[in-house]
CSV table of C-alpha atoms in Angstrom, one decimal:
chain,number,residue,atom,x,y,z
H,1,UNK,CA,-9.7,-32.0,-16.4
H,2,UNK,CA,-8.3,-31.1,-19.9
H,3,UNK,CA,-9.9,-28.4,-22.1
H,4,UNK,CA,-9.7,-27.8,-25.8
H,5,UNK,CA,-8.8,-24.4,-27.3
H,6,UNK,CA,-12.4,-23.2,-27.6
H,7,UNK,CA,-13.1,-24.2,-24.0
H,8,UNK,CA,-10.1,-22.3,-22.7
H,9,UNK,CA,-10.9,-19.2,-24.7
H,10,UNK,CA,-14.4,-19.2,-23.3
H,11,UNK,CA,-13.3,-19.8,-19.7
H,12,UNK,CA,-10.5,-17.3,-19.7
H,13,UNK,CA,-11.6,-14.5,-22.0
H,14,UNK,CA,-9.7,-15.4,-25.1
H,15,UNK,CA,-6.1,-15.7,-26.1
H,16,UNK,CA,-3.4,-14.6,-26.6
H,17,UNK,CA,-3.1,-12.2,-23.7
H,18,UNK,CA,-1.0,-9.1,-24.2
H,19,UNK,CA,2.6,-9.0,-23.0
H,20,UNK,CA,3.1,-7.1,-19.8
H,21,UNK,CA,4.7,-3.7,-19.7
H,22,UNK,CA,8.1,-5.0,-18.8
H,23,UNK,CA,11.0,-2.7,-19.3
H,24,UNK,CA,13.4,-3.6,-22.1
H,25,UNK,CA,16.5,-2.8,-20.1
H,26,UNK,CA,17.3,-5.7,-17.8
H,27,UNK,CA,18.5,-3.5,-14.9
H,28,UNK,CA,15.3,-1.6,-15.0
H,29,UNK,CA,13.4,-4.9,-14.9
H,30,UNK,CA,14.9,-5.5,-11.4
H,31,UNK,CA,13.8,-2.1,-10.0
H,32,UNK,CA,11.1,-2.1,-7.4
H,33,UNK,CA,10.7,1.6,-7.5
H,34,UNK,CA,7.0,2.5,-6.8
H,35,UNK,CA,6.2,-1.0,-5.4
H,36,UNK,CA,5.0,-1.9,-1.9
H,37,UNK,CA,6.4,-5.1,-0.5
H,38,UNK,CA,5.6,-7.1,2.7
H,39,UNK,CA,8.0,-9.5,4.3
H,40,UNK,CA,7.1,-11.7,7.3
H,41,UNK,CA,9.7,-12.9,9.7
H,42,UNK,CA,11.8,-9.8,8.7
H,43,UNK,CA,13.6,-9.1,11.9
H,44,UNK,CA,16.7,-11.1,11.0
H,45,UNK,CA,18.0,-14.1,9.0
H,46,UNK,CA,16.6,-14.7,5.5
H,47,UNK,CA,13.6,-12.4,6.1
H,48,UNK,CA,15.7,-9.3,6.8
H,49,UNK,CA,18.0,-10.1,3.9
H,50,UNK,CA,14.9,-10.1,1.6
H,51,UNK,CA,13.6,-6.8,3.1
H,52,UNK,CA,17.1,-5.3,2.6
H,53,UNK,CA,17.1,-6.5,-1.0
H,54,UNK,CA,13.7,-4.9,-1.8
H,55,UNK,CA,14.7,-1.6,-0.2
H,56,UNK,CA,18.0,-1.6,-2.0
H,57,UNK,CA,16.0,-2.0,-5.3
H,58,UNK,CA,13.9,1.0,-4.5
H,59,UNK,CA,10.8,-0.7,-3.0
H,60,UNK,CA,8.9,0.4,0.0
H,61,UNK,CA,8.9,-2.4,2.7
H,62,UNK,CA,6.5,-3.4,5.5
H,63,UNK,CA,8.6,-5.6,7.8
H,64,UNK,CA,6.6,-8.0,9.9
H,65,UNK,CA,8.0,-9.4,13.1
H,66,UNK,CA,6.6,-11.4,16.0
H,67,UNK,CA,8.8,-10.9,19.1
H,68,UNK,CA,12.1,-9.4,18.1
H,69,UNK,CA,11.7,-5.7,18.4
H,70,UNK,CA,15.0,-5.1,16.7
H,71,UNK,CA,12.9,-5.0,13.5
H,72,UNK,CA,11.7,-1.5,14.5
H,73,UNK,CA,15.2,0.0,14.5
H,74,UNK,CA,16.2,-2.0,11.5
H,75,UNK,CA,13.2,-0.8,9.5
H,76,UNK,CA,14.0,2.8,10.3
H,77,UNK,CA,17.7,2.5,9.5
H,78,UNK,CA,17.0,0.6,6.2
H,79,UNK,CA,14.5,3.3,5.1
H,80,UNK,CA,17.0,6.1,5.8
H,81,UNK,CA,19.8,4.2,4.1
H,82,UNK,CA,17.9,3.4,0.9
H,83,UNK,CA,15.7,6.4,0.7
H,84,UNK,CA,12.5,4.4,0.7
H,85,UNK,CA,9.5,4.1,3.1
H,86,UNK,CA,9.8,1.3,5.6
H,87,UNK,CA,7.6,0.4,8.6
H,88,UNK,CA,7.7,-2.4,11.1
H,89,UNK,CA,4.5,-4.2,12.2
H,90,UNK,CA,4.2,-6.7,15.0
H,91,UNK,CA,2.2,-9.7,13.9
H,92,UNK,CA,1.8,-13.3,15.1
H,93,UNK,CA,1.2,-15.0,11.7
H,94,UNK,CA,-0.4,-18.0,13.6
H,95,UNK,CA,-3.3,-15.6,14.6
H,96,UNK,CA,-5.7,-15.1,11.6
H,97,UNK,CA,-7.3,-12.0,13.1
H,98,UNK,CA,-3.9,-10.3,13.5
H,99,UNK,CA,-2.9,-11.3,9.9
H,100,UNK,CA,-6.1,-10.0,8.5
H,101,UNK,CA,-6.0,-6.7,10.4
H,102,UNK,CA,-2.4,-5.9,9.7
H,103,UNK,CA,-2.6,-6.8,6.0
H,104,UNK,CA,-5.4,-4.4,5.7
H,105,UNK,CA,-3.5,-1.8,7.7
H,106,UNK,CA,-0.4,-2.1,5.4
H,107,UNK,CA,-2.7,-1.6,2.4
H,108,UNK,CA,-4.1,1.5,4.0
H,109,UNK,CA,-0.7,2.9,5.1
H,110,UNK,CA,1.0,2.3,1.8
H,111,UNK,CA,-2.0,2.5,-0.6
H,112,UNK,CA,-1.5,-1.0,-2.0
H,113,UNK,CA,0.5,-4.2,-1.8
H,114,UNK,CA,2.4,-5.3,-4.8
H,115,UNK,CA,4.5,-8.2,-3.3
H,116,UNK,CA,3.9,-10.3,-0.2
H,117,UNK,CA,6.6,-12.6,1.0
H,118,UNK,CA,5.3,-15.3,3.4
H,119,UNK,CA,8.6,-16.1,5.0
H,120,UNK,CA,8.1,-16.6,8.7
H,121,UNK,CA,8.8,-20.1,9.9
H,122,UNK,CA,10.1,-22.2,12.7
H,123,UNK,CA,11.6,-25.6,13.4
H,124,UNK,CA,11.7,-28.0,16.4
H,125,UNK,CA,14.3,-30.5,15.5
H,126,UNK,CA,13.1,-33.7,17.2
H,127,UNK,CA,12.2,-37.1,15.9
H,128,UNK,CA,8.4,-37.7,15.9
H,129,UNK,CA,8.6,-40.1,18.8
H,130,UNK,CA,10.2,-37.5,21.0
H,131,UNK,CA,8.1,-34.5,19.9
H,132,UNK,CA,5.2,-33.5,21.9
H,133,UNK,CA,1.8,-32.7,20.4
H,134,UNK,CA,2.0,-29.1,21.5
H,135,UNK,CA,5.3,-28.8,19.6
H,136,UNK,CA,3.8,-30.3,16.6
H,137,UNK,CA,0.8,-27.9,16.7
H,138,UNK,CA,3.2,-24.9,17.2
H,139,UNK,CA,5.1,-25.7,14.0
H,140,UNK,CA,1.8,-26.3,12.1
H,141,UNK,CA,0.4,-23.0,13.4
H,142,UNK,CA,3.3,-21.0,12.0
H,143,UNK,CA,4.6,-22.9,9.0
H,144,UNK,CA,1.3,-24.0,7.6
H,145,UNK,CA,-1.5,-22.0,9.1
H,146,UNK,CA,0.5,-18.8,9.0
H,147,UNK,CA,1.2,-19.1,5.3
H,148,UNK,CA,-2.4,-19.9,4.6
H,149,UNK,CA,-3.6,-16.9,6.6
H,150,UNK,CA,-1.1,-14.6,4.8
H,151,UNK,CA,-2.1,-16.0,1.4
H,152,UNK,CA,-5.8,-15.6,2.1
H,153,UNK,CA,-5.7,-12.0,3.2
H,154,UNK,CA,-3.0,-10.8,0.8
H,155,UNK,CA,-4.9,-12.7,-1.9
H,156,UNK,CA,-8.1,-10.8,-1.2
H,157,UNK,CA,-6.2,-7.5,-1.6
H,158,UNK,CA,-4.5,-8.8,-4.8
H,159,UNK,CA,-7.9,-9.7,-6.3
H,160,UNK,CA,-9.4,-6.4,-5.4
H,161,UNK,CA,-6.5,-4.6,-7.0
H,162,UNK,CA,-6.3,-6.8,-10.0
H,163,UNK,CA,-2.6,-7.5,-9.5
H,164,UNK,CA,-0.2,-9.0,-6.9
H,165,UNK,CA,2.8,-11.3,-6.3
H,166,UNK,CA,3.0,-13.9,-3.6
H,167,UNK,CA,6.4,-15.5,-2.7
H,168,UNK,CA,6.4,-18.4,-0.2
H,169,UNK,CA,9.5,-19.4,1.6
H,170,UNK,CA,9.6,-23.2,1.8
H,171,UNK,CA,12.7,-25.4,2.1
H,172,UNK,CA,14.7,-28.0,0.2
H,173,UNK,CA,13.3,-30.5,2.8
H,174,UNK,CA,9.8,-29.9,1.4
H,175,UNK,CA,10.4,-31.9,-1.7
H,176,UNK,CA,12.9,-34.6,-0.9
H,177,UNK,CA,12.1,-37.6,1.3
H,178,UNK,CA,15.6,-38.5,2.5
H,179,UNK,CA,16.7,-35.4,4.4
H,180,UNK,CA,18.8,-36.9,7.2
H,181,UNK,CA,17.7,-34.5,9.9
H,182,UNK,CA,15.5,-35.1,12.9
H,183,UNK,CA,12.7,-32.8,12.0
H,184,UNK,CA,10.0,-34.7,10.2
H,185,UNK,CA,7.2,-32.3,11.2
H,186,UNK,CA,9.1,-29.3,9.8
H,187,UNK,CA,9.8,-31.3,6.6
H,188,UNK,CA,6.1,-32.0,6.2
H,189,UNK,CA,5.1,-28.4,6.8
H,190,UNK,CA,7.4,-27.3,4.0
H,191,UNK,CA,6.1,-30.0,1.6
H,192,UNK,CA,2.6,-28.5,2.3
H,193,UNK,CA,3.5,-24.9,1.5
H,194,UNK,CA,5.4,-25.9,-1.6
H,195,UNK,CA,2.4,-27.6,-3.1
H,196,UNK,CA,0.0,-25.0,-1.7
H,197,UNK,CA,2.0,-22.3,-3.6
H,198,UNK,CA,1.8,-24.2,-6.9
H,199,UNK,CA,-2.0,-24.6,-6.5
H,200,UNK,CA,-2.4,-20.9,-5.7
H,201,UNK,CA,-0.5,-20.0,-8.9
H,202,UNK,CA,-3.3,-21.7,-10.9
H,203,UNK,CA,-6.1,-20.5,-8.7
H,204,UNK,CA,-4.9,-16.8,-8.9
H,205,UNK,CA,-3.9,-16.9,-12.6
H,206,UNK,CA,-6.2,-14.0,-13.4
H,207,UNK,CA,-4.7,-11.5,-11.0
H,208,UNK,CA,-1.5,-12.6,-9.3
H,209,UNK,CA,1.7,-14.6,-9.7
H,210,UNK,CA,2.8,-17.1,-7.0
H,211,UNK,CA,6.2,-18.7,-6.6
H,212,UNK,CA,8.1,-20.6,-4.0
H,213,UNK,CA,11.7,-20.4,-2.8
H,214,UNK,CA,13.3,-23.5,-1.2
H,215,UNK,CA,16.5,-22.7,0.6
H,216,UNK,CA,19.0,-25.2,1.9
H,217,UNK,CA,21.2,-24.6,4.9
H,218,UNK,CA,22.0,-20.9,5.4
H,219,UNK,CA,24.0,-19.2,8.1
H,220,UNK,CA,21.1,-18.1,10.3
H,221,UNK,CA,19.8,-18.7,13.8
H,222,UNK,CA,17.6,-21.5,12.4
H,223,UNK,CA,20.6,-23.1,10.7
H,224,UNK,CA,23.1,-22.6,13.5
H,225,UNK,CA,23.0,-25.9,15.3
H,226,UNK,CA,26.2,-28.0,15.0
H,227,UNK,CA,24.2,-30.8,13.3
H,228,UNK,CA,22.9,-28.4,10.7
H,229,UNK,CA,26.4,-26.9,10.0
H,230,UNK,CA,27.9,-30.4,9.7
H,231,UNK,CA,25.2,-31.6,7.5
H,232,UNK,CA,25.8,-28.6,5.1
H,233,UNK,CA,29.5,-29.3,5.1
H,234,UNK,CA,28.9,-33.0,4.4
H,235,UNK,CA,26.2,-32.9,1.8
H,236,UNK,CA,26.2,-29.6,0.0
H,237,UNK,CA,28.3,-29.8,-3.2
H,238,UNK,CA,29.7,-26.4,-2.4
H,239,UNK,CA,30.9,-27.7,1.0
H,240,UNK,CA,29.4,-24.9,3.1
H,241,UNK,CA,26.3,-23.1,4.3
H,242,UNK,CA,24.9,-20.2,2.3
H,243,UNK,CA,25.4,-16.6,3.4
H,244,UNK,CA,22.1,-14.7,3.6
H,245,UNK,CA,23.4,-12.2,1.0
H,246,UNK,CA,23.5,-15.0,-1.5
H,247,UNK,CA,19.7,-15.4,-1.4
H,248,UNK,CA,18.8,-11.7,-1.9
H,249,UNK,CA,18.9,-11.9,-5.7
H,250,UNK,CA,16.4,-14.8,-5.9
H,251,UNK,CA,13.7,-13.0,-4.1
H,252,UNK,CA,14.4,-9.7,-5.9
H,253,UNK,CA,14.1,-11.6,-9.2
H,254,UNK,CA,10.7,-13.1,-8.2
H,255,UNK,CA,9.4,-9.8,-6.9
H,256,UNK,CA,10.4,-7.8,-9.9
H,257,UNK,CA,9.3,-7.5,-13.5
H,258,UNK,CA,12.3,-9.6,-14.5
H,259,UNK,CA,10.2,-12.7,-13.6
H,260,UNK,CA,7.0,-11.5,-15.2
H,261,UNK,CA,6.6,-14.8,-17.1
H,262,UNK,CA,7.2,-17.0,-14.0
H,263,UNK,CA,4.5,-18.4,-11.8
H,264,UNK,CA,4.0,-21.7,-10.0
H,265,UNK,CA,7.8,-22.3,-9.8
H,266,UNK,CA,9.8,-23.7,-6.9
H,267,UNK,CA,13.3,-22.2,-6.9
H,268,UNK,CA,15.8,-24.4,-5.1
H,269,UNK,CA,18.9,-22.7,-3.7
H,270,UNK,CA,20.8,-25.2,-1.6
H,271,UNK,CA,24.4,-25.3,-2.7
H,272,UNK,CA,23.8,-28.6,-4.5
H,273,UNK,CA,22.5,-30.4,-1.4
H,274,UNK,CA,19.8,-32.5,-3.2
H,275,UNK,CA,21.9,-33.5,-6.1
H,276,UNK,CA,22.0,-37.3,-6.5
C-alpha cells in the first residue's frame, strides 16, 4: 500500500530523520570498539572468520556453536589475541527455548547486543526424490527455523534497546533458480531467509538494520565436496573457491558504522558465479 507524504510523516513521526553519529574518518567507521556481537555457527568456516573479523576490529564476541567444542578454545585464544571479551555458548539454533535462553544470557553477560549474525546452517546434498523427510525437516529446522528463532529473540532485545543490527547468512543459491547442484531443499531454505531478511528490514525500520550476505562456494567443510569444488572451478568467473578471509570485510562492513545507510540489502559474494 502506498502512502503520501503526510501519511508517512504521521505514521513514522516526521521527516527528515537526523543523520547518525557516524565518524567522519573512514577507518574509524569500521571500528567495532564498544560493540557486542553474536555469531552463530562460529566454531569454524565462515562463522569463525566473521567472529575473527569482529574481534580484530575491537568488538566483543559471543561465539555460538552446536557440537564442535573447539569453539571454546578458539574463543579464549581470539579474545587474548585481540584484547577483547569473547565467550563461547553451546546452542542448538533449531531449539527455540535454547535460542531464547542463550540470547538473554548473552545480553546479561555483555550488557547489550549490538550485532547478531544468524550464520549457522547445513546442507544435505541430495535430489528431492532421494532425500528422506527427516533429512528435509533437519535442514528446515536449522536453516529456516533457526534463523527465525534467532531473529525473534535478538529482535526483542533490539527493540527494547532501541538499536540493533541483524545480519543473515544466506547463499547465492537462494536467489537463482538454475544452480546445478543436487540440493533443492537447501536452495529453498536460503531463498526463504533472503526474503525474510528483507521483510524484517522494513518491519524493524524504527530500531534496527537488517542485511543479508549470500556467499558462493568457499573453501569450508560445507563446500569441500569434489562436486562443489569442480562447480566453483567451472562456473565462477574467478575460477576458484573463495578463501574465508575474503569474506571477513563484508560482514565487518555490515556490522559497523560504515554501512549505517544500508538495510534490506542482499550482498552477493560468489566470485562471479551467477553472472549470465
